[in-house]
Structures are given as structure tokens and as C-alpha cells.
């Protein structure tokens, strides 16, 4: 891998994307803590955990680039051996992707009552986590750019299962939301917006994971895959945070929409207060309190619906 541009260029671009998206993550999290003060403590702790993990990941990605471009600049070692901290990449990615996927799997179980689907997502997430650990260990053992192809088996396990989990999550939520349509324009319009956000946030992580894998397999003598890989943690965090924050707009405008069944937030005044403000059309999708989170229940308000 003698081409310096293809060796360090993609890694540097990936590091830049990581840092840019880190700013977006921080802004999303600030918005979350400002607008979602009534969420359960454990969800707030999950967001704080993601903040700490993303901060560490950003620092490690900077260290990955600092070693070959500054400390070992111009030496044969910089183009022969992986940067020392490169193995931290897979660990940090699964440290973010696995909790996010498991959290969504749990919410799917709560709203759909399907242990099979949520269990499948959980197994895929756990398998992806194992693949990420295997990849990190392999990187630490081989250490050389010219042996990069040896990472293929663990990388396949890691990215294929991660993408499968993301696609299954997106398909399940889209199907669930589509079935919630009532035939009333305002409610259906709100559900369509939620479906759109679900597709955008779900597929972007799956596409990034698959792009990382495809570039790695098709162009093994370049580092183009790192453009995607360095940004993956931030994509997972942003996908979760954007949906959490979107609840505020949906829930504070309940007369115009049906809320977000996956991440519905608890508002001051409780569910009774919310029901008092809902017109009959929106009441076709009723809100109830379960486990300190509001969930959307399918309920027919009219005999013929």
C-alpha cells in the first residue's frame, strides 16, 4: 500500500467527518436535556453514556491520525504498521451501536409485543458486538497494512450483522407505524412524518456499515473504507438523538399528530392531561402510561374503524 494519498487521505477525511459529527451530537444532546426533562433517569443516563463514549472516540480518532502524520511522519514505520490506537475503532463503534440497537429492540418489544423480532435484533446486535471485538483483536495482532486482508472474516461478521439489525429495526418500525394509519388526514400525516424519519435514521447507519464493508472488500489496498468507519459511532448516536428530540415537536403538537410510539416522552400533567387536549381523530391512537414511558396504543374509537 505505497500510495500515501490512499493510505492516509481517507483516514484523515474520516477523522474530519467524525469531529464534525461530534459537534452535531453535542448539539443534539444539549437539545435533549433542555426539552426532555421528564424522561426516565435511565434514558438520560444512556444519553450521557453516549456523550462520554463519543468524546473518547473523537479523541482516539485524532490520536490515530496524529501518530503517522506527526510523530512518525516520513518514516517507513508510518506506512508499514497500523497506528497504535487503530484497534480502538471497532471497540468504540460497538460501544455505541450495541446499546443503541438493544435500546430500540427493547422499545420494539414494548410496543409490538413481539419477542421474536426484538430477540432477533438483540442477537444480531450481540453478534455484531462479538465481530467488532474480534476485528479489534485481529488488528492488534497483524499490525501491518499489507496484511489488512486478514481482517476480512471478522469484518464480515461485524458489519453484515450490524447492517442486518439496522435494516430489521427500520422495517419493523415502518410496518408497525404504517399499520397505525387511521384514514384521518392529520393523524396519517403525522405518522407519515415519523415513518420518514425512521427510514432516514435507520438506513443511514446500515448504508454506512455496508459501504465500509464494500470498500474494504473491493479496494483492500486502500483505506477508503475508513471514510465511513470513522463516522459510524456518530451516525448511530445522531440517529438515536434526532428521534428522541423529534418527540418534542410531535408531542407538544398532539392535536395535529399522533405522537411517536417508539420514543414517546412523558409530559407534565400526565396522560390524562394529554387526552383532554386530543380531538377524536387523534384519540384513535391513545396514549397510556407504562413503565414511566408513554406508549402509543392502537385503539378503535369508532365502531366501524
mmCIF file of N, CA and C in Angstrom, residues 4 86 90 195 201 266 294:
data_model
loop_
_atom_site.group_PDB
_atom_site.id
_atom_site.type_symbol
_atom_site.label_atom_id
_atom_site.label_comp_id
_atom_site.label_asym_id
_atom_site.label_seq_id
_atom_site.Cartn_x
_atom_site.Cartn_y
_atom_site.Cartn_z
ATOM 1 N N UNK A 4 0.475 7.082 -0.637
ATOM 2 C CA UNK A 4 0.257 7.782 0.626
ATOM 3 C C UNK A 4 -1.110 8.455 0.656
ATOM 4 N N UNK A 86 -5.450 2.329 16.357
ATOM 5 C CA UNK A 86 -6.439 1.968 15.341
ATOM 6 C C UNK A 86 -7.391 0.878 15.829
ATOM 7 N N UNK A 90 -13.002 -0.263 16.239
ATOM 8 C CA UNK A 90 -14.115 -1.211 16.354
ATOM 9 C C UNK A 90 -14.718 -1.268 17.756
ATOM 10 N N UNK A 195 -42.616 7.895 9.951
ATOM 11 C CA UNK A 195 -42.071 6.847 9.080
ATOM 12 C C UNK A 195 -40.874 7.379 8.299
ATOM 13 N N UNK A 201 -33.149 7.702 9.561
ATOM 14 C CA UNK A 201 -32.187 7.411 10.629
ATOM 15 C C UNK A 201 -31.779 5.945 10.656
ATOM 16 N N UNK A 266 -42.826 11.529 28.311
ATOM 17 C CA UNK A 266 -43.792 11.881 29.332
ATOM 18 C C UNK A 266 -43.747 13.382 29.533
ATOM 19 N N UNK A 294 -44.615 6.889 27.962
ATOM 20 C CA UNK A 294 -45.875 6.844 27.246
ATOM 21 C C UNK A 294 -45.711 6.043 25.974
#
